[in-house]
Amino acid sequence: MGVSGGIAAYKAALLVRELMRRGHEVRVVMTEAATRFVGPITFTGLTGAPPVVDLWDARYAGEVHVELAEWADAMVVAPATAHTMARAAGGIANDALTATLLCFDGPVVFAPAMHTRMWKHPATARNVAQLRADGAAFVGPTEGPLASGDVGLGRMAEPDVIAAAVEASVRSDLAGFTVLVSAGGTHEDLDPVRFLGNRSTGKMGYALAERAAARGAHAVLVSGPTSLATPSGVERIDVRSALEMEAAILERRGSVDAIVMAAAVADYRPAELATDKLKKTDGPRSLELVRNPDILAGLGAWREGSHPVLVGFALETQDVVPNARAKLARKRVDLVVANHATDAFGKSTNRVTLVAADSETALPELDKRDVADAILDWVRARLPAS
Ligand code: CTP
């Protein structure tokens, strides 16, 4: 647990106790500034080990930040000040806390605490976005009275909420299961240089694969063309067209426990693929298109019983939920994640409704990774107890 220098540092002691109450071992790394808010002896008394503050302390044999990073299963920074997050986002390792963060390759949770204006400053927003892109999770800040006397967004989340987020970051409830996720749009080639495509960026599917892997699943990502990096621990299969995507999925479908079709598969492809670049001619030109297979409907028709669990997406511009419900029945799947086109494309957040035969759950606007977790929670509940 990293403690940086804000007034909320006094609550870090409560977080240590909460984590220990839940059965975890805790070691503390503090910034110099944090020691001005809460005494290191407090953490020594709680954890039984003195917190690491000064990398130059001659009492440490070897490299204490390397040892701690290897020892820990998860890291939480609470409170996380704007300054400490800025250093972490920049890969700066000029004290024990940031050096340990840079050495650590497991799940990291930040619990920010600062004045509202610091939290909302574009520099902080940039750093938070960078840390998220690097795989960190965030809990809080929450709204309420701040140390300055102002009221606003900036309070550190409560210790039990942070402890739950730390446990969620290391959960392995999908261990032993294989989850196949399709992501991105497909490119349907017209000739060697042109294709028909769509605006999908692949972010939702990549978030699903990332979270499935983080929760212990063997995550297989069948990806259309995108510029996104492969999330850690994910097996990625690159495809281009709907037909290629279908072939990759058919090859795997017998050995997976769940399939989540987040890809925006083209419904049509050009009837002919020109071997040479098409030349322009005078006057209008028309294109003949033929239907692509509906991969999801094919899986629904192939499946016997409820294995593998099947999840589809519905990207609609009108009547979102009724259309999703119709899709659920037509494609014979277990869950349709319904979203509105304007809420989803290219953004890192999404607002969806989970539509199943007997339930309908509208989620608030969430980071796509949190949407992914909600979908995977639903899937997990339909898988056998491991
Ligand atoms: N899908 C698929 N194969 C296709 C088209 C779509 O597997 N050829 C999947 C998508 O990955 C998504 C779901 O089906 O999970 C819904 O896609 P959508 O295009 O919204 O559904 P359609 O049935 O094509 O409905 P419509 O065109 O009427 O909106």
Short mmCIF file of C-alpha atoms and ligand atoms in Angstrom, two decimals:
data_model
loop_
_atom_site.label_atom_id
_atom_site.label_comp_id
_atom_site.label_asym_id
_atom_site.label_seq_id
_atom_site.Cartn_x
_atom_site.Cartn_y
_atom_site.Cartn_z
CA MET A 1 0.00 0.00 0.00
CA GLY A 2 1.38 3.37 -1.04
CA VAL A 3 0.47 6.39 1.05
CA SER A 4 1.06 9.82 -0.45
CA GLY A 5 0.87 13.21 1.20
CA GLY A 6 -2.66 14.48 1.58
CA ILE A 7 -4.90 15.08 4.56
CA ALA A 8 -6.72 11.81 3.78
CA ALA A 9 -3.51 9.98 4.75
CA TYR A 10 -4.95 9.58 8.27
CA LYS A 11 -7.62 7.32 6.74
CA ALA A 12 -4.86 5.14 5.24
CA ALA A 13 -4.44 3.62 8.70
CA LEU A 14 -8.08 2.55 8.62
CA LEU A 15 -7.56 1.03 5.17
CA VAL A 16 -4.62 -1.01 6.48
CA ARG A 17 -6.86 -2.34 9.24
CA GLU A 18 -9.68 -3.09 6.82
CA LEU A 19 -7.35 -5.01 4.47
CA MET A 20 -5.92 -6.96 7.41
CA ARG A 21 -9.39 -7.67 8.76
CA ARG A 22 -10.15 -9.24 5.37
CA GLY A 23 -7.17 -11.53 5.80
CA HIS A 24 -4.53 -9.77 3.72
CA GLU A 25 -0.92 -9.04 4.59
CA VAL A 26 -0.03 -5.39 4.19
CA ARG A 27 3.28 -3.56 3.73
CA VAL A 28 3.33 0.22 3.53
CA VAL A 29 5.43 2.55 1.37
CA MET A 30 5.08 6.25 2.17
CA THR A 31 6.14 9.41 0.43
CA GLU A 32 8.12 11.91 2.48
CA ALA A 33 5.10 14.24 2.43
CA ALA A 34 2.80 11.50 3.77
CA THR A 35 4.93 11.26 6.93
CA ARG A 36 3.91 14.86 7.71
CA PHE A 37 0.27 13.80 7.87
CA VAL A 38 0.55 10.44 9.61
CA GLY A 39 3.44 8.96 11.57
CA PRO A 40 5.29 5.92 10.19
CA ILE A 41 5.08 4.38 13.67
CA THR A 42 1.30 4.10 13.22
CA PHE A 43 1.84 1.75 10.27
CA THR A 44 4.58 -0.14 12.09
CA GLY A 45 2.15 -0.75 14.92
CA LEU A 46 -0.63 -1.89 12.58
CA THR A 47 1.33 -4.07 10.15
CA GLY A 48 4.25 -5.21 12.31
CA ALA A 49 6.76 -3.88 9.77
CA PRO A 50 8.14 -0.35 9.45
CA PRO A 51 6.91 1.48 6.34
CA VAL A 52 9.49 2.15 3.65
CA VAL A 53 10.00 5.87 3.16
CA ASP A 54 13.59 6.50 2.18
CA LEU A 55 15.25 4.40 -0.53
CA TRP A 56 18.62 5.59 0.77
CA ASP A 57 18.06 4.22 4.25
CA ALA A 58 21.13 2.06 4.97
CA ARG A 59 18.99 -0.37 7.02
CA TYR A 60 17.56 -1.84 3.83
CA ALA A 61 19.69 -4.58 2.38
CA GLY A 62 19.55 -4.67 -1.42
CA GLU A 63 16.78 -3.01 -3.36
CA VAL A 64 13.73 -2.72 -1.17
CA HIS A 65 11.44 -1.45 -3.98
CA VAL A 66 12.24 -4.55 -6.07
CA GLU A 67 11.62 -6.86 -3.12
CA LEU A 68 8.30 -5.24 -2.26
CA ALA A 69 7.14 -5.30 -5.90
CA GLU A 70 7.91 -9.01 -6.09
CA TRP A 71 6.26 -9.72 -2.75
CA ALA A 72 2.92 -8.00 -3.40
CA ASP A 73 -0.11 -9.43 -5.24
CA ALA A 74 -1.69 -5.99 -5.63
CA MET A 75 -0.78 -2.37 -4.99
CA VAL A 76 -3.11 0.34 -3.78
CA VAL A 77 -2.17 4.00 -3.52
CA ALA A 78 -4.38 5.65 -0.91
CA PRO A 79 -4.55 8.54 -0.79
CA ALA A 80 -3.20 9.16 -4.28
CA THR A 81 -2.32 12.84 -4.61
CA ALA A 82 -2.29 14.69 -7.93
CA HIS A 83 1.51 14.89 -7.66
CA THR A 84 2.04 11.19 -7.01
CA MET A 85 -0.31 10.25 -9.88
CA ALA A 86 1.55 12.66 -12.18
CA ARG A 87 4.84 10.99 -11.30
CA ALA A 88 3.38 7.51 -11.71
CA ALA A 89 1.84 8.45 -15.08
CA GLY A 90 5.20 9.77 -16.25
CA GLY A 91 7.15 6.74 -15.07
CA ILE A 92 9.13 8.88 -12.63
CA ALA A 93 10.67 6.84 -9.82
CA ASN A 94 12.21 9.39 -7.50
CA ASP A 95 11.07 7.94 -4.19
CA ALA A 96 10.26 4.59 -2.63
CA LEU A 97 6.56 4.67 -3.55
CA THR A 98 6.98 5.53 -7.23
CA ALA A 99 10.01 3.23 -7.63
CA THR A 100 7.94 0.34 -6.23
CA LEU A 101 5.05 1.21 -8.58
CA LEU A 102 7.41 1.16 -11.55
CA CYS A 103 8.79 -2.22 -10.51
CA PHE A 104 5.37 -3.74 -9.94
CA ASP A 105 3.62 -5.59 -12.77
CA GLY A 106 0.42 -6.70 -11.00
CA PRO A 107 -2.89 -4.89 -10.50
CA VAL A 108 -2.72 -1.30 -9.21
CA VAL A 109 -5.60 0.64 -7.66
CA PHE A 110 -5.49 4.40 -7.10
CA ALA A 111 -7.74 6.09 -4.53
CA PRO A 112 -7.32 9.79 -5.39
CA ALA A 113 -7.91 12.55 -2.87
CA MET A 114 -7.44 16.25 -3.56
CA HIS A 115 -9.29 19.52 -3.98
CA THR A 116 -11.97 19.45 -6.69
CA ARG A 117 -10.08 21.96 -8.82
CA MET A 118 -6.94 19.82 -8.76
CA TRP A 119 -8.97 16.72 -9.68
CA LYS A 120 -10.66 18.53 -12.56
CA HIS A 121 -7.50 20.16 -13.88
CA PRO A 122 -6.72 18.93 -17.42
CA ALA A 123 -3.25 17.85 -16.27
CA THR A 124 -4.73 15.49 -13.65
CA ALA A 125 -7.35 14.24 -16.13
CA ARG A 126 -4.52 13.47 -18.56
CA ASN A 127 -2.54 11.60 -15.92
CA VAL A 128 -5.57 9.60 -14.80
CA ALA A 129 -6.32 8.68 -18.43
CA GLN A 130 -2.69 7.59 -18.90
CA LEU A 131 -2.71 5.46 -15.75
CA ARG A 132 -5.99 3.85 -16.82
CA ALA A 133 -4.51 3.14 -20.25
CA ASP A 134 -1.56 1.52 -18.47
CA GLY A 135 -4.03 -0.81 -16.73
CA ALA A 136 -4.59 0.85 -13.33
CA ALA A 137 -8.01 0.90 -11.68
CA PHE A 138 -9.50 3.87 -9.84
CA VAL A 139 -11.80 4.07 -6.87
CA GLY A 140 -13.26 7.50 -6.06
CA PRO A 141 -12.86 10.32 -5.44
CA THR A 142 -16.27 10.96 -3.94
CA GLU A 143 -18.22 14.12 -3.36
CA GLY A 144 -18.38 15.80 0.05
CA PRO A 145 -16.73 18.31 2.37
CA LEU A 146 -13.03 18.86 1.61
CA ALA A 147 -10.22 19.92 3.93
CA SER A 148 -10.34 23.44 2.50
CA GLY A 149 -13.91 23.85 3.74
CA ASP A 150 -15.25 23.64 0.19
CA VAL A 151 -17.68 20.93 -0.80
CA GLY A 152 -17.05 18.98 -3.99
CA LEU A 153 -15.57 15.98 -5.76
CA GLY A 154 -12.24 15.08 -4.20
CA ARG A 155 -12.72 13.06 -1.02
CA MET A 156 -10.96 9.74 -0.80
CA ALA A 157 -13.32 6.76 -1.08
CA GLU A 158 -14.12 5.03 2.21
CA PRO A 159 -11.68 2.30 3.37
CA ASP A 160 -14.16 -0.58 2.91
CA VAL A 161 -14.90 0.55 -0.66
CA ILE A 162 -11.17 0.77 -1.45
CA ALA A 163 -10.53 -2.65 0.13
CA ALA A 164 -13.30 -4.14 -2.04
CA ALA A 165 -11.73 -2.56 -5.16
CA VAL A 166 -8.33 -4.04 -4.24
CA GLU A 167 -9.89 -7.48 -3.85
CA ALA A 168 -11.72 -7.05 -7.18
CA SER A 169 -8.41 -6.22 -8.87
CA VAL A 170 -6.94 -9.59 -7.93
CA ARG A 171 -9.98 -11.76 -8.33
CA SER A 172 -9.65 -14.96 -10.25
CA ASP A 173 -13.28 -16.05 -10.55
CA LEU A 174 -12.82 -16.92 -14.24
CA ALA A 175 -9.77 -19.13 -13.68
CA GLY A 176 -10.11 -22.40 -15.57
CA PHE A 177 -12.58 -20.94 -18.10
CA THR A 178 -11.93 -19.90 -21.70
CA VAL A 179 -13.66 -16.75 -22.88
CA LEU A 180 -13.67 -15.81 -26.55
CA VAL A 181 -14.27 -12.16 -27.38
CA SER A 182 -14.65 -10.65 -30.84
CA ALA A 183 -13.76 -7.00 -31.22
CA GLY A 184 -13.50 -4.15 -33.70
CA GLY A 185 -15.09 -3.68 -37.06
CA THR A 186 -14.50 -5.79 -40.15
CA HIS A 187 -13.02 -4.58 -43.43
CA GLU A 188 -14.72 -5.92 -46.53
CA ASP A 189 -12.34 -5.49 -49.42
CA LEU A 190 -13.42 -4.04 -52.77
CA ASP A 191 -10.04 -4.13 -54.45
CA PRO A 192 -6.39 -4.18 -53.31
CA VAL A 193 -6.65 -0.66 -51.84
CA ARG A 194 -10.29 -0.09 -50.83
CA PHE A 195 -12.66 -1.60 -48.32
CA LEU A 196 -16.06 -1.08 -46.72
CA GLY A 197 -15.74 -0.58 -42.97
CA ASN A 198 -17.38 1.00 -39.96
CA ARG A 199 -16.49 3.28 -37.09
CA SER A 200 -15.94 0.66 -34.40
CA THR A 201 -12.64 1.21 -32.57
CA GLY A 202 -12.61 -2.14 -30.74
CA LYS A 203 -12.33 -0.56 -27.27
CA MET A 204 -15.28 -2.43 -25.75
CA GLY A 205 -14.08 -5.84 -26.95
CA TYR A 206 -10.51 -5.13 -25.86
CA ALA A 207 -11.77 -4.11 -22.40
CA LEU A 208 -13.70 -7.39 -22.19
CA ALA A 209 -10.65 -9.46 -23.12
CA GLU A 210 -8.48 -7.48 -20.72
CA ARG A 211 -10.85 -7.96 -17.79
CA ALA A 212 -11.49 -11.63 -18.59
CA ALA A 213 -7.72 -12.27 -18.54
CA ALA A 214 -7.28 -10.19 -15.39
CA ARG A 215 -9.96 -12.35 -13.72
CA GLY A 216 -8.06 -15.50 -14.57
CA ALA A 217 -9.72 -16.62 -17.80
CA HIS A 218 -7.91 -17.84 -20.85
CA ALA A 219 -9.02 -14.90 -22.99
CA VAL A 220 -9.04 -15.31 -26.76
CA LEU A 221 -9.51 -12.07 -28.67
CA VAL A 222 -10.58 -12.35 -32.31
CA SER A 223 -9.90 -8.86 -33.52
CA GLY A 224 -10.77 -6.92 -36.64
CA PRO A 225 -8.30 -4.25 -37.78
CA THR A 226 -7.65 -1.75 -34.94
CA SER A 227 -4.82 0.34 -33.58
CA LEU A 228 -5.22 -0.94 -30.01
CA ALA A 229 -2.44 -2.79 -28.16
CA THR A 230 -3.04 -6.39 -27.07
CA PRO A 231 -4.00 -6.41 -23.37
CA SER A 232 -1.60 -8.38 -21.20
CA GLY A 233 -2.25 -12.10 -20.94
CA VAL A 234 -4.64 -12.14 -23.90
CA GLU A 235 -4.29 -14.48 -26.91
CA ARG A 236 -5.05 -12.36 -29.97
CA ILE A 237 -6.08 -13.63 -33.40
CA ASP A 238 -6.14 -10.94 -36.10
CA VAL A 239 -8.75 -11.13 -38.82
CA ARG A 240 -9.91 -8.71 -41.48
CA SER A 241 -13.28 -9.61 -42.95
CA ALA A 242 -16.49 -11.09 -41.56
CA LEU A 243 -15.69 -14.39 -43.30
CA GLU A 244 -12.25 -14.53 -41.68
CA MET A 245 -13.78 -13.70 -38.30
CA GLU A 246 -16.36 -16.45 -38.72
CA ALA A 247 -13.68 -19.00 -39.63
CA ALA A 248 -11.56 -18.10 -36.58
CA ILE A 249 -14.57 -18.38 -34.27
CA LEU A 250 -15.86 -21.64 -35.76
CA GLU A 251 -12.44 -23.17 -35.23
CA ARG A 252 -12.57 -22.30 -31.52
CA ARG A 253 -16.23 -22.54 -30.60
CA GLY A 254 -16.08 -26.14 -29.36
CA SER A 255 -13.42 -25.43 -26.76
CA VAL A 256 -14.68 -22.27 -25.09
CA ASP A 257 -16.99 -21.61 -22.14
CA ALA A 258 -18.35 -18.26 -23.28
CA ILE A 259 -18.39 -16.18 -26.45
CA VAL A 260 -18.93 -12.44 -26.35
CA MET A 261 -19.53 -10.93 -29.78
CA ALA A 262 -18.54 -7.31 -29.32
CA ALA A 263 -17.37 -6.96 -32.92
CA ALA A 264 -19.20 -4.74 -35.36
CA VAL A 265 -19.41 -7.35 -38.11
CA ALA A 266 -20.32 -6.05 -41.56
CA ASP A 267 -23.66 -7.47 -42.68
CA TYR A 268 -22.66 -7.22 -46.35
CA ARG A 269 -19.53 -7.59 -48.47
CA PRO A 270 -18.90 -6.63 -52.10
CA ALA A 271 -20.11 -9.39 -54.43
CA GLU A 272 -16.80 -9.31 -56.23
CA LEU A 273 -13.28 -8.63 -55.07
CA ALA A 274 -11.33 -6.99 -57.87
CA THR A 275 -7.79 -8.25 -58.20
CA ASP A 276 -6.64 -4.94 -59.65
CA LYS A 277 -7.43 -1.47 -58.42
CA LEU A 278 -10.79 -0.31 -59.76
CA LYS A 279 -10.40 2.63 -62.14
CA LYS A 280 -12.82 5.52 -62.17
CA THR A 281 -15.16 5.94 -65.09
CA ASP A 282 -17.51 8.72 -66.09
CA GLY A 283 -20.95 8.68 -64.51
CA PRO A 284 -22.26 6.98 -61.41
CA ARG A 285 -21.20 3.58 -60.26
CA SER A 286 -23.06 1.01 -58.24
CA LEU A 287 -21.78 -1.75 -56.04
CA GLU A 288 -23.40 -5.11 -55.64
CA LEU A 289 -23.31 -6.40 -52.10
CA VAL A 290 -24.00 -9.90 -50.81
CA ARG A 291 -24.95 -10.93 -47.28
CA ASN A 292 -22.29 -11.98 -44.82
CA PRO A 293 -23.09 -14.81 -42.46
CA ASP A 294 -24.52 -13.69 -39.11
CA ILE A 295 -21.85 -15.22 -36.89
CA LEU A 296 -23.79 -14.79 -33.66
CA ALA A 297 -27.03 -16.23 -35.04
CA GLY A 298 -24.98 -19.13 -36.41
CA LEU A 299 -23.58 -19.80 -32.95
CA GLY A 300 -27.07 -19.59 -31.41
CA ALA A 301 -28.40 -22.14 -33.91
CA TRP A 302 -25.39 -24.46 -33.48
CA ARG A 303 -25.44 -24.50 -29.71
CA GLU A 304 -27.23 -27.23 -27.84
CA GLY A 305 -28.37 -26.29 -24.34
CA SER A 306 -26.63 -23.32 -22.80
CA HIS A 307 -22.98 -24.11 -23.48
CA PRO A 308 -21.06 -22.00 -24.33
CA VAL A 309 -22.70 -18.91 -22.83
CA LEU A 310 -23.46 -16.52 -25.70
CA VAL A 311 -23.46 -12.74 -25.43
CA GLY A 312 -24.23 -10.36 -28.26
CA PHE A 313 -24.25 -6.60 -28.61
CA ALA A 314 -26.94 -4.44 -30.08
CA LEU A 315 -25.90 -1.08 -31.38
CA GLU A 316 -29.05 0.81 -32.12
CA THR A 317 -30.02 4.34 -32.95
CA GLN A 318 -33.67 3.98 -31.89
CA ASP A 319 -35.88 1.76 -29.65
CA VAL A 320 -32.72 0.40 -28.03
CA VAL A 321 -34.21 -2.07 -25.53
CA PRO A 322 -37.11 -3.47 -27.64
CA ASN A 323 -34.70 -4.04 -30.53
CA ALA A 324 -32.25 -5.77 -28.18
CA ARG A 325 -34.99 -8.04 -26.89
CA ALA A 326 -35.96 -8.99 -30.44
CA LYS A 327 -32.31 -9.74 -31.21
CA LEU A 328 -32.04 -11.92 -28.09
CA ALA A 329 -34.85 -14.16 -29.35
CA ARG A 330 -33.91 -14.09 -33.03
CA LYS A 331 -30.26 -14.98 -32.48
CA ARG A 332 -30.97 -17.39 -29.59
CA VAL A 333 -28.39 -15.91 -27.24
CA ASP A 334 -28.32 -15.54 -23.44
CA LEU A 335 -27.63 -11.84 -23.13
CA VAL A 336 -27.76 -8.81 -25.38
CA VAL A 337 -25.79 -5.76 -24.32
CA ALA A 338 -27.82 -2.90 -25.71
CA ASN A 339 -26.23 0.44 -26.34
CA HIS A 340 -27.03 3.59 -28.19
CA ALA A 341 -24.68 4.38 -31.07
CA THR A 342 -23.99 7.90 -29.76
CA ASP A 343 -23.04 6.57 -26.30
CA ALA A 344 -20.51 4.07 -27.52
CA PHE A 345 -18.37 4.91 -30.51
CA GLY A 346 -14.74 5.68 -29.85
CA LYS A 347 -15.30 6.72 -26.25
CA SER A 348 -13.68 5.10 -23.23
CA THR A 349 -17.02 5.03 -21.40
CA ASN A 350 -20.31 3.44 -22.33
CA ARG A 351 -23.89 3.36 -21.08
CA VAL A 352 -25.56 0.02 -21.64
CA THR A 353 -28.56 -2.05 -20.67
CA LEU A 354 -28.09 -5.78 -20.10
CA VAL A 355 -31.09 -7.50 -21.65
CA ALA A 356 -31.73 -11.19 -20.85
CA ALA A 357 -34.84 -13.33 -21.22
CA ASP A 358 -35.97 -12.64 -17.65
CA SER A 359 -34.18 -9.45 -16.71
CA GLU A 360 -33.22 -6.00 -17.84
CA THR A 361 -30.47 -4.06 -16.06
CA ALA A 362 -29.70 -0.47 -17.03
CA LEU A 363 -26.18 0.49 -15.97
CA PRO A 364 -25.02 4.09 -15.52
CA GLU A 365 -22.33 5.56 -17.78
CA LEU A 366 -19.20 3.63 -16.82
CA ASP A 367 -15.63 3.13 -17.96
CA LYS A 368 -15.67 0.38 -20.61
CA ARG A 369 -13.64 -1.81 -18.26
CA ASP A 370 -16.37 -1.56 -15.61
CA VAL A 371 -18.99 -2.35 -18.27
CA ALA A 372 -16.84 -5.36 -19.17
CA ASP A 373 -16.79 -6.49 -15.54
CA ALA A 374 -20.57 -6.22 -15.29
CA ILE A 375 -20.97 -8.36 -18.44
CA LEU A 376 -18.43 -10.88 -17.15
CA ASP A 377 -20.22 -11.00 -13.76
CA TRP A 378 -23.37 -11.97 -15.64
CA VAL A 379 -21.48 -14.61 -17.64
CA ARG A 380 -19.74 -15.96 -14.54
CA ALA A 381 -23.09 -16.54 -12.83
CA ARG A 382 -24.08 -18.84 -15.75
CA LEU A 383 -20.88 -20.89 -15.65
CA PRO A 384 -20.49 -23.91 -13.38
CA ALA A 385 -18.95 -23.42 -9.94
CA SER A 386 -15.22 -24.06 -10.39
N1 CTP B 1 -23.16 -10.00 -35.57
C1 CTP B 1 -22.59 -11.14 -36.09
N2 CTP B 1 -22.49 -11.31 -37.44
C2 CTP B 1 -22.98 -10.37 -38.29
C3 CTP B 1 -23.59 -9.20 -37.77
C4 CTP B 1 -23.66 -9.05 -36.41
O1 CTP B 1 -22.16 -11.99 -35.33
N3 CTP B 1 -22.88 -10.57 -39.60
C5 CTP B 1 -23.27 -9.84 -34.12
C6 CTP B 1 -22.55 -8.66 -33.54
O2 CTP B 1 -21.23 -9.00 -33.15
C7 CTP B 1 -23.41 -8.28 -32.36
C8 CTP B 1 -24.79 -8.70 -32.76
O3 CTP B 1 -24.61 -9.64 -33.81
O4 CTP B 1 -23.06 -9.04 -31.21
C9 CTP B 1 -25.70 -7.58 -33.18
O5 CTP B 1 -25.29 -6.96 -34.33
P1 CTP B 1 -26.24 -5.96 -35.16
O6 CTP B 1 -25.52 -5.60 -36.39
O7 CTP B 1 -26.69 -4.87 -34.27
O8 CTP B 1 -27.49 -6.87 -35.41
P2 CTP B 1 -28.27 -7.24 -36.67
O9 CTP B 1 -28.85 -8.57 -36.41
O10 CTP B 1 -27.40 -7.04 -37.85
O11 CTP B 1 -29.46 -6.25 -36.62
P3 CTP B 1 -29.86 -5.01 -37.53
O12 CTP B 1 -28.93 -4.97 -38.70
O13 CTP B 1 -31.24 -5.30 -37.84
O14 CTP B 1 -29.70 -3.83 -36.60
#
